[in-house]
Short mmCIF file of C-alpha atoms in Angstrom, two decimals:
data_model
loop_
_atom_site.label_atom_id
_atom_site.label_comp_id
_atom_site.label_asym_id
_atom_site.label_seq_id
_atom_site.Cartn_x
_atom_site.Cartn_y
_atom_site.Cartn_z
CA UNK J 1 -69.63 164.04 -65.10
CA UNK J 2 -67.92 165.30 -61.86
CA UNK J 3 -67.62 169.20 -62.14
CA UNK J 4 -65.32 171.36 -59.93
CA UNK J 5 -67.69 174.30 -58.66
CA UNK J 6 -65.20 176.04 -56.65
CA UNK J 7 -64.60 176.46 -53.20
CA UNK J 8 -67.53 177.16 -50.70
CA UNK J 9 -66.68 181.04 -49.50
CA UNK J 10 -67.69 180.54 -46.41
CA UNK J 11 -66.06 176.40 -45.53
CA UNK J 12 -63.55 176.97 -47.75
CA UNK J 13 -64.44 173.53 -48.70
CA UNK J 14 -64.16 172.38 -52.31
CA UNK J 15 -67.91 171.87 -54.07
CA UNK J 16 -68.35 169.34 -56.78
CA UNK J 17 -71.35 168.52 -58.51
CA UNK J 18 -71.74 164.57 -60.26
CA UNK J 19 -74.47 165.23 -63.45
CA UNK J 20 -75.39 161.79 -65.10
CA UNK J 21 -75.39 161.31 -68.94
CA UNK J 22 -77.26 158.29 -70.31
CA UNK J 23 -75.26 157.61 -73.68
CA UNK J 24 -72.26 157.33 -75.11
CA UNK J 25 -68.67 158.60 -73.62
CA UNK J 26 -68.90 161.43 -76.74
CA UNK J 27 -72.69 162.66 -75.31
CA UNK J 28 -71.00 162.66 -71.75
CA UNK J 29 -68.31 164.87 -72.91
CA UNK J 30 -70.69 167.06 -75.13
CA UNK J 31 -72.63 167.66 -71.77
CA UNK J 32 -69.44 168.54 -70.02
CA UNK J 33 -68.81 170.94 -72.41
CA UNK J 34 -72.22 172.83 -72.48
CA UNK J 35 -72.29 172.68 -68.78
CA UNK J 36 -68.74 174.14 -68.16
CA UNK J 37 -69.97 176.78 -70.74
CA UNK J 38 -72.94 177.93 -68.14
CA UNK J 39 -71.01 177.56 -65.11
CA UNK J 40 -68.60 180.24 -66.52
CA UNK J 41 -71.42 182.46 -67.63
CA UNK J 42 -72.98 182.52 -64.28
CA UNK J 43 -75.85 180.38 -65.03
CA UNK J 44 -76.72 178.01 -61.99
CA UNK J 45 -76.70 174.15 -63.05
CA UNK J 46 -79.52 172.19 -63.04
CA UNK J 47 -79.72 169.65 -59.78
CA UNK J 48 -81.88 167.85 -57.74
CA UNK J 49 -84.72 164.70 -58.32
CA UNK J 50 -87.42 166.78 -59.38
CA UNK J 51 -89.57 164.99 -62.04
CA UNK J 52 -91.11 166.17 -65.49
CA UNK J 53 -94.37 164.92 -63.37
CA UNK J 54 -93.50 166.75 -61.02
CA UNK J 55 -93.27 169.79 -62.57
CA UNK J 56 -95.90 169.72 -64.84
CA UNK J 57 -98.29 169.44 -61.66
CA UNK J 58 -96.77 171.86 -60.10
CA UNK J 59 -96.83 174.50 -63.00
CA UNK J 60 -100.29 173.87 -63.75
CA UNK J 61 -101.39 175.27 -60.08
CA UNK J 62 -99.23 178.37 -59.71
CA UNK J 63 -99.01 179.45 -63.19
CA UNK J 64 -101.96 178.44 -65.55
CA UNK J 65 -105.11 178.16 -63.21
CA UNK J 66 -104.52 181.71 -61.46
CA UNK J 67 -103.56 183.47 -64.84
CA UNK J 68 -105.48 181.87 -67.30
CA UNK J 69 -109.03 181.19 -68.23
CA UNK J 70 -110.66 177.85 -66.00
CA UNK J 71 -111.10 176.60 -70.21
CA UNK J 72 -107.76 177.12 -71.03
CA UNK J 73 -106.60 175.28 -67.67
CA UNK J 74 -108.84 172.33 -68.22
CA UNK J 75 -107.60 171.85 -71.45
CA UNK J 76 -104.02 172.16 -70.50
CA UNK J 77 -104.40 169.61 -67.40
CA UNK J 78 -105.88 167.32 -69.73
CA UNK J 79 -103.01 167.16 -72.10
CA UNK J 80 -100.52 166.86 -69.44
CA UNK J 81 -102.52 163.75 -67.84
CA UNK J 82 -102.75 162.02 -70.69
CA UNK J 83 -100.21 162.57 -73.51
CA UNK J 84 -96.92 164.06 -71.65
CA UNK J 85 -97.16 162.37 -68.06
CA UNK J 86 -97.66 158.59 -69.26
CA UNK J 87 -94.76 159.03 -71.71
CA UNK J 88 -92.09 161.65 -70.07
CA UNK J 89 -93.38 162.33 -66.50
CA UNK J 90 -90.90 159.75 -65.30
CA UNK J 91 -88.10 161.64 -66.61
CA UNK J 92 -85.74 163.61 -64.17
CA UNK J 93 -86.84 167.48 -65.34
CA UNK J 94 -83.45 168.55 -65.63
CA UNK J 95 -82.26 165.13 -67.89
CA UNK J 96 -85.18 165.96 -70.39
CA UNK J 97 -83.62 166.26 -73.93
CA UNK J 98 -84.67 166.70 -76.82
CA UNK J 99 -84.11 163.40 -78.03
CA UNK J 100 -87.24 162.84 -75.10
CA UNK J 101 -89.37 165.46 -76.87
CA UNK J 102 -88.70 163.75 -80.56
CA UNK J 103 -89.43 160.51 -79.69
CA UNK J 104 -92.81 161.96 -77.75
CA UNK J 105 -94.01 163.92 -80.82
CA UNK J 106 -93.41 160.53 -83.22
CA UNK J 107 -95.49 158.34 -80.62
CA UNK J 108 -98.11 160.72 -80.44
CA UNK J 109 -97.91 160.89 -84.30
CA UNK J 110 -97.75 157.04 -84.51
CA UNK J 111 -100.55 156.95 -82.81
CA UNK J 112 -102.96 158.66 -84.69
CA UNK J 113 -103.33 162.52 -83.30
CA UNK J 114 -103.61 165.00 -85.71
CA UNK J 115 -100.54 167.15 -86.27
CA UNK J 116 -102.78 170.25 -84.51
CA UNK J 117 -102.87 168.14 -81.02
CA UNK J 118 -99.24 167.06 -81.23
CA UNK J 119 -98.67 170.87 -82.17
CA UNK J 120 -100.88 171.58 -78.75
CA UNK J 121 -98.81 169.46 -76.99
CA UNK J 122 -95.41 170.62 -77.94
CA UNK J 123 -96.79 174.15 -77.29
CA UNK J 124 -97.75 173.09 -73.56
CA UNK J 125 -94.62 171.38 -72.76
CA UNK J 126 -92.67 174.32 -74.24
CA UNK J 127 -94.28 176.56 -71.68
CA UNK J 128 -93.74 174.55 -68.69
CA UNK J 129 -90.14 174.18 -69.59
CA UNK J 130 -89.80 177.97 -70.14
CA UNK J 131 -91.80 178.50 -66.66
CA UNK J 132 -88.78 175.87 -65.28
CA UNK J 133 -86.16 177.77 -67.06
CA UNK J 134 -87.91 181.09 -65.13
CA UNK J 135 -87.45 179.01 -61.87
CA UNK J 136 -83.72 178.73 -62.33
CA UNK J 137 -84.47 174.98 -62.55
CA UNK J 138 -83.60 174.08 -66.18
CA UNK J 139 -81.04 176.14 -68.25
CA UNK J 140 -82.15 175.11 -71.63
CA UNK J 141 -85.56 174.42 -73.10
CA UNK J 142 -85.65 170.63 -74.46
CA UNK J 143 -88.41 171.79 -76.76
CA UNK J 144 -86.81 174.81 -78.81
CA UNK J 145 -83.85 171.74 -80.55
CA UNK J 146 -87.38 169.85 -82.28
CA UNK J 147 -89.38 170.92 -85.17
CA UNK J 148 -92.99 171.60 -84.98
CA UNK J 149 -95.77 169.31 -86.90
CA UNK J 150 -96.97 170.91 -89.99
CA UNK J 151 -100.06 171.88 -89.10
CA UNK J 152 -102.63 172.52 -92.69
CA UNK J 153 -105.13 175.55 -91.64
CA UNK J 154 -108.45 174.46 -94.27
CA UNK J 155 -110.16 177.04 -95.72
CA UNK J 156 -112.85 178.28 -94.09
CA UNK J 157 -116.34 178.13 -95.90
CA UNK J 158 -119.02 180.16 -94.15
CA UNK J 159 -122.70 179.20 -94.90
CA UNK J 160 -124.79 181.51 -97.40
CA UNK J 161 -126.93 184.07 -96.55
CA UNK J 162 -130.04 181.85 -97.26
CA UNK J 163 -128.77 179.83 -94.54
CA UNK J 164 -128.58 181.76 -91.78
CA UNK J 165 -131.64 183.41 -92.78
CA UNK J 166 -133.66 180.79 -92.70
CA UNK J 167 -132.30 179.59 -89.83
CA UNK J 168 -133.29 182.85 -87.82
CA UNK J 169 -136.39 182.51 -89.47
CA UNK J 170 -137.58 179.38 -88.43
CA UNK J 171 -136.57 179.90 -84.55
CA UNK J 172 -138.25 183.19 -84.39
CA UNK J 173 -141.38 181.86 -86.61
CA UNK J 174 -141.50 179.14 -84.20
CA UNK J 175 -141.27 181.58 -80.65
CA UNK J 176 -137.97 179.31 -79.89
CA UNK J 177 -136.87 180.91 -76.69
CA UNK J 178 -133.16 180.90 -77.75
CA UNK J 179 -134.03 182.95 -80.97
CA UNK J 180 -132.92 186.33 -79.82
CA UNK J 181 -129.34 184.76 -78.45
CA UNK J 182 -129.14 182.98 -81.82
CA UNK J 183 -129.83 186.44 -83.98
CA UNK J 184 -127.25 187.88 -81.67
CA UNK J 185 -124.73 185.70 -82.51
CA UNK J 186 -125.51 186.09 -86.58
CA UNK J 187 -125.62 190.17 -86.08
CA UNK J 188 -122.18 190.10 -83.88
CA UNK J 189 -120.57 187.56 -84.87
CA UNK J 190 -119.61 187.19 -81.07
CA UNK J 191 -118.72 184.43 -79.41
CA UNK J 192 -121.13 181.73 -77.60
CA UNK J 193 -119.46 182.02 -74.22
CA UNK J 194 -119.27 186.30 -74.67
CA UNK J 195 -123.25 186.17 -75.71
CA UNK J 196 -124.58 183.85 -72.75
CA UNK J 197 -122.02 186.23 -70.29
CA UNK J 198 -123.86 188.89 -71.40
CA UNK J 199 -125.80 190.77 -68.63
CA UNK J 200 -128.30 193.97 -69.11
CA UNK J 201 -125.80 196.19 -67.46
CA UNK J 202 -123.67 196.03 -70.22
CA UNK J 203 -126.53 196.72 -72.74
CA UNK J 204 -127.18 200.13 -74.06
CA UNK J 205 -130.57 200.00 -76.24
CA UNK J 206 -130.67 203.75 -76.43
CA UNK J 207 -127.29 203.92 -78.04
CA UNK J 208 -127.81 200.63 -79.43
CA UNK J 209 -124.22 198.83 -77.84
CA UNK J 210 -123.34 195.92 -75.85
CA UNK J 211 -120.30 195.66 -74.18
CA UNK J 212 -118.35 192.20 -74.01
CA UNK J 213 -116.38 192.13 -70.55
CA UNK J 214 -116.95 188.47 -69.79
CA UNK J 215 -117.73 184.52 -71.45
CA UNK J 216 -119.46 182.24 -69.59
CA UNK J 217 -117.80 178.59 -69.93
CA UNK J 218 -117.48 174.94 -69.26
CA UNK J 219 -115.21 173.93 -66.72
CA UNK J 220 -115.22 170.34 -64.65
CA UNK J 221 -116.19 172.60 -61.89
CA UNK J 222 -119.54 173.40 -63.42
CA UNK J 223 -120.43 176.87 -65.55
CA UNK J 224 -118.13 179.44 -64.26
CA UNK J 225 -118.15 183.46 -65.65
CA UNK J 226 -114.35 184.70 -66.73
CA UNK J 227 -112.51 186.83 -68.81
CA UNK J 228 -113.11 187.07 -72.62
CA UNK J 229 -110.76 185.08 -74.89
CA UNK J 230 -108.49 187.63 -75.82
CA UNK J 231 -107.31 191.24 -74.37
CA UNK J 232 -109.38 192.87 -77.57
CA UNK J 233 -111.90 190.60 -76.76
CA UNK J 234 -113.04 193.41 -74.01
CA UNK J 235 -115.17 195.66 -76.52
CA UNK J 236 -117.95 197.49 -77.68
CA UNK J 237 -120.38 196.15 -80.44
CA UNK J 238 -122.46 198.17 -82.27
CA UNK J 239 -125.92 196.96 -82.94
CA UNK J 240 -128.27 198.06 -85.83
CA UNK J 241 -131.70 198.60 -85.27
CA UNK J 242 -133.04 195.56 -85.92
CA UNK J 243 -130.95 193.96 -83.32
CA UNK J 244 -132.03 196.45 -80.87
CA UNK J 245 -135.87 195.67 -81.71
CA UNK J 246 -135.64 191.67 -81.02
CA UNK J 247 -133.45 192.39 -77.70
CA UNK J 248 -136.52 194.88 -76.49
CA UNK J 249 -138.54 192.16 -76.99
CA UNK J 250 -136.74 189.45 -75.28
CA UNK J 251 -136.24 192.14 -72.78
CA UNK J 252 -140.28 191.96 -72.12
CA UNK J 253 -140.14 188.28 -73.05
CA UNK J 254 -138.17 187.70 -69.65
CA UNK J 255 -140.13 190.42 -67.47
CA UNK J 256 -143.05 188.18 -67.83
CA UNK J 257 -141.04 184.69 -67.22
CA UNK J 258 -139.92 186.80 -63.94
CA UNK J 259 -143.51 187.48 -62.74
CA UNK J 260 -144.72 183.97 -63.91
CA UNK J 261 -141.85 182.48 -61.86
CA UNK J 262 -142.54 184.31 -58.40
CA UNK J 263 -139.45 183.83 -55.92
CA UNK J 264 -138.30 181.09 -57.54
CA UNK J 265 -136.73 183.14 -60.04
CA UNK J 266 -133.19 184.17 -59.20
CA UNK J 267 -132.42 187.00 -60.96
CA UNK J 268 -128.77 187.26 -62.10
CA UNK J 269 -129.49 190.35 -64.81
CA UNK J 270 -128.32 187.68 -67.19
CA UNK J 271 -129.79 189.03 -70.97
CA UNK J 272 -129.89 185.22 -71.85
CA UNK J 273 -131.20 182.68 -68.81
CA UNK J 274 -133.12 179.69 -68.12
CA UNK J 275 -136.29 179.96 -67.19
CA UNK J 276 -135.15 180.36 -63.52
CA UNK J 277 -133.07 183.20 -64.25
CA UNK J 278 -129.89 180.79 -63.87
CA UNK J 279 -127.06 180.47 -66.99
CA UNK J 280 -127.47 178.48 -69.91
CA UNK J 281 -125.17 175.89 -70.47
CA UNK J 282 -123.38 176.58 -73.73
CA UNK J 283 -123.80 173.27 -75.44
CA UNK J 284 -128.16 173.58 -74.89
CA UNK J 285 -127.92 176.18 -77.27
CA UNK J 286 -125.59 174.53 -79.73
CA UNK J 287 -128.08 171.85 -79.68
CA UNK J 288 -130.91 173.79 -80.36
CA UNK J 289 -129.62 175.54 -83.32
CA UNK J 290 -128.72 171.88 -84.88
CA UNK J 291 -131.75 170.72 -84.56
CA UNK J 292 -133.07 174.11 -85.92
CA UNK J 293 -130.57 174.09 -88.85
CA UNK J 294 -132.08 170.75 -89.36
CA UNK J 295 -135.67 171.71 -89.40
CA UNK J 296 -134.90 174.40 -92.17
CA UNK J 297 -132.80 172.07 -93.97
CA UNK J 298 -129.76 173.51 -93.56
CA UNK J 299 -127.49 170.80 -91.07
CA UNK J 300 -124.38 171.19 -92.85
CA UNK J 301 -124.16 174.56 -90.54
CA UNK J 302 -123.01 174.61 -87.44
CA UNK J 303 -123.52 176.73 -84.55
CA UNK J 304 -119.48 178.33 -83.94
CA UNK J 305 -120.30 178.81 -87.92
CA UNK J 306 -122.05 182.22 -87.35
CA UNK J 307 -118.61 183.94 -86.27
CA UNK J 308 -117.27 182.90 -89.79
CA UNK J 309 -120.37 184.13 -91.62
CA UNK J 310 -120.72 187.53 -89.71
CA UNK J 311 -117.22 188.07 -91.34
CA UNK J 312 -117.57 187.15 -94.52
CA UNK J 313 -120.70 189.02 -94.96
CA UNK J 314 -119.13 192.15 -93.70
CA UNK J 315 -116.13 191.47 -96.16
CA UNK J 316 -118.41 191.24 -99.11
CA UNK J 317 -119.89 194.54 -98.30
CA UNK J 318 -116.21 196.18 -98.18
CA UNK J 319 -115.79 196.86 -94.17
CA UNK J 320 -111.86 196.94 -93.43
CA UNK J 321 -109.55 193.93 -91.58
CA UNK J 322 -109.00 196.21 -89.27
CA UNK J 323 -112.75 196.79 -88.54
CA UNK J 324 -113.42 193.07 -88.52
CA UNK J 325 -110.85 192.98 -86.64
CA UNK J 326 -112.19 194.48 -83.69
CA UNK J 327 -115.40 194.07 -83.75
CA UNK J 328 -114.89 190.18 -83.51
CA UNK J 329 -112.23 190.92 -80.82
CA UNK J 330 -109.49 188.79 -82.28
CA UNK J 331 -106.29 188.79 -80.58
CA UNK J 332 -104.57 191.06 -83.35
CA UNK J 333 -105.59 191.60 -86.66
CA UNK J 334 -103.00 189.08 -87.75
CA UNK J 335 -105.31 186.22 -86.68
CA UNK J 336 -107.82 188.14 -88.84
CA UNK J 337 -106.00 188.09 -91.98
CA UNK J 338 -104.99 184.45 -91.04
CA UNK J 339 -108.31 183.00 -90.80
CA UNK J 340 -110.08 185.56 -93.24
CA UNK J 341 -107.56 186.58 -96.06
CA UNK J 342 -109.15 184.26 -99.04
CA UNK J 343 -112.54 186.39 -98.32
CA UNK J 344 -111.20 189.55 -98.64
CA UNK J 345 -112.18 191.75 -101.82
CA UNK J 346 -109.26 191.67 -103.83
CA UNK J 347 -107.49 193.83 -106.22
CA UNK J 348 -105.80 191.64 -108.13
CA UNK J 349 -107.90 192.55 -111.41
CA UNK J 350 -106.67 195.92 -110.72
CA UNK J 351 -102.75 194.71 -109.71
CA UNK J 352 -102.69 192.09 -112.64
CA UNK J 353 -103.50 195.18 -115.06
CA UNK J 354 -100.87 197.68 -113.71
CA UNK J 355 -98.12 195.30 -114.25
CA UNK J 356 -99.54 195.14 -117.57
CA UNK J 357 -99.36 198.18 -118.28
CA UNK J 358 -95.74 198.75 -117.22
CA UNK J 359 -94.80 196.07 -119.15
CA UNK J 360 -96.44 197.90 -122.27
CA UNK J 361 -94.24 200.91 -121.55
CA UNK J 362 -91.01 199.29 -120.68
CA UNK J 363 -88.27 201.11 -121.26
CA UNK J 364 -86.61 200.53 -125.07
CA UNK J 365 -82.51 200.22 -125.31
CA UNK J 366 -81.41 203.29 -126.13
CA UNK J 367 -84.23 205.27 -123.90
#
């Protein structure tokens, strides 16, 4: 396609642009079309040898890893290297169609991923493209013309109250040094990351309150401190009394590790730490709570389980969404009701009966 762009204002000269079409004389002359259609809106035209690889590299250094958490990055980077670059990367980033983006999704489908990672996929792609379309180098978003996987949310089953119980039980029975991290996360329902963040600063054990401004996480780099998971994830928790008590006492717990350790302890005012006052990788204490969920009996539960049961406990004993909400520091209390509507205390006895009833006192012809 050879399109006239007008004369240069300063040479005078005539400026042409030649756009390639793979495909069929009909495809060439529906690009000509949708191109003319941008030129005359203003929009620039899309130019130059700049891969998809190209691009994706270059998007995941200036916008993801400065903006969002080192997690979030990791994941993102890991996606691109392996499911978009080996199949698309060699594409010119202005000739990506959607007919590219289709026949992506069915590979990755034909090969086995779950409709959530091909969803995860589609969703990173989609914001590189919109980053490129930011960048005045794409016009259109290749993405937005293909149709998401259905992705099937299962239900969420929390573990019973005899479960958790006797989990806490065992590890505090025992004098497991993690206990007081792992009664935390049952009486919080906060997040791993938010818990082992957690430093005394942001305790209050006269008003009984912790304050979540941080999550410690996994990153290739090592352990690395950053913002909570969501913007509500900054909050305060409330703590009842018995959760105060057991945090005293780990308090004292780690006074005497401190004084046992001599220099060698470096103290980060971490509330949980190693025994050299250093942070504790996440996974040790998913570990130890397997193997203490295993001890009691109890393996079906898992560690990330606690946040679910926290809710559902809190549900049964009639606490709002919109409390929930916040104190688990979802994103909005959309997610809540996503993840959490089936637990909810109903009132469909109650609705079920008042359409009864108007149905008993329908109006009668003639009324």
């Amino acid at each position: 396609i050879v399109l006239d762009m007008g004369r240069d204002p300063t040479t005078q000269k005539r400026k042409q642009q030649w756009v390639s079409v793979k495909g069929t004389k009909k495809a060439a002359e529906e690009r000509l079309t949708e191109l003319l259609r941008q030129v005359d809106t203003g929009l620039s035209i899309p130019k130059g040898k700049l891969t998809v690889r190209d691009w994706l590299a270059q998007w995941l250094v200036q916008d993801i890893k400065p903006y969002r958490a080192t997690k979030t990055h990791d994941r993102y980077s890991g996606i691109v290297q392996r499911h978009l670059i080996p199949h698309i990367g060699h594409i010119r980033l202005a000739a990506l169609a959607p007919s590219h983006v289709k026949d992506l999704l069915a590979l990755l489908i034909g090969q086995g991923m779950a409709p959530a990672g091909v969803d995860l996929c589609r969703t990173v792609l989609h914001g590189a493209l919109k980053a490129a379309i930011q960048q005045e180098l794409l016009s259109r978003n290749a993405v937005d013309a293909t149709t998401p996987p259905r992705v099937e949310r299962s239900e969420i089953i929390p573990p019973e109250i005899k479960s958790v119980a006797g989990i806490l039980a065992c590890a505090e029975e025992s004098g497991h040094p993690l206990f007081a991290a792992l009664h935390l996360l049952a009486y919080t329902g906060a997040r791993r990351g938010e818990i082992l963040g957690l430093d005394w600063q942001h305790v209050n054990l006269t008003d009984g309150t912790i304050s979540i401004v941080r999550s410690l996480g996994r990153s290739r780099e090592g352990l690395v401190f950053g913002p909570p998971k969501t913007t509500n994830g900054r909050r305060v928790i409330d703590l009842d009394q018995r959760t105060v008590e057991v945090l005293q006492a780990h308090q004292g717990e780690q006074l005497l590790e401190r004084v046992h350790a001599e220099g060698a302890y470096a103290d980060n005012g971490l509330v949980f730490a190693n025994t050299l006052g250093e942070p504790i990788n996440p996974m040790q204490v998913t570990r130890a709570f397997q193997s203490l969920a295993r001890q009691c009996g109890a393996g079906h539960v898992k560690l990330h389980a606690l946040r679910h049961f926290h809710a559902s406990v809190l549900f049964q004993q009639k606490q709002s969404l919109f409390a929930v909400s916040r104190r688990l520091g979802h994103a909005s209390i959309s997610t809540t009701a996503d993840l959490y509507g089936h637990m909810l205390p109903g009132s469909g006895k109650e609705q079920a009966n008042a359409f009864a009833e108007a149905m008993r006192h329908r109006p009668v012809d003639g009324e």
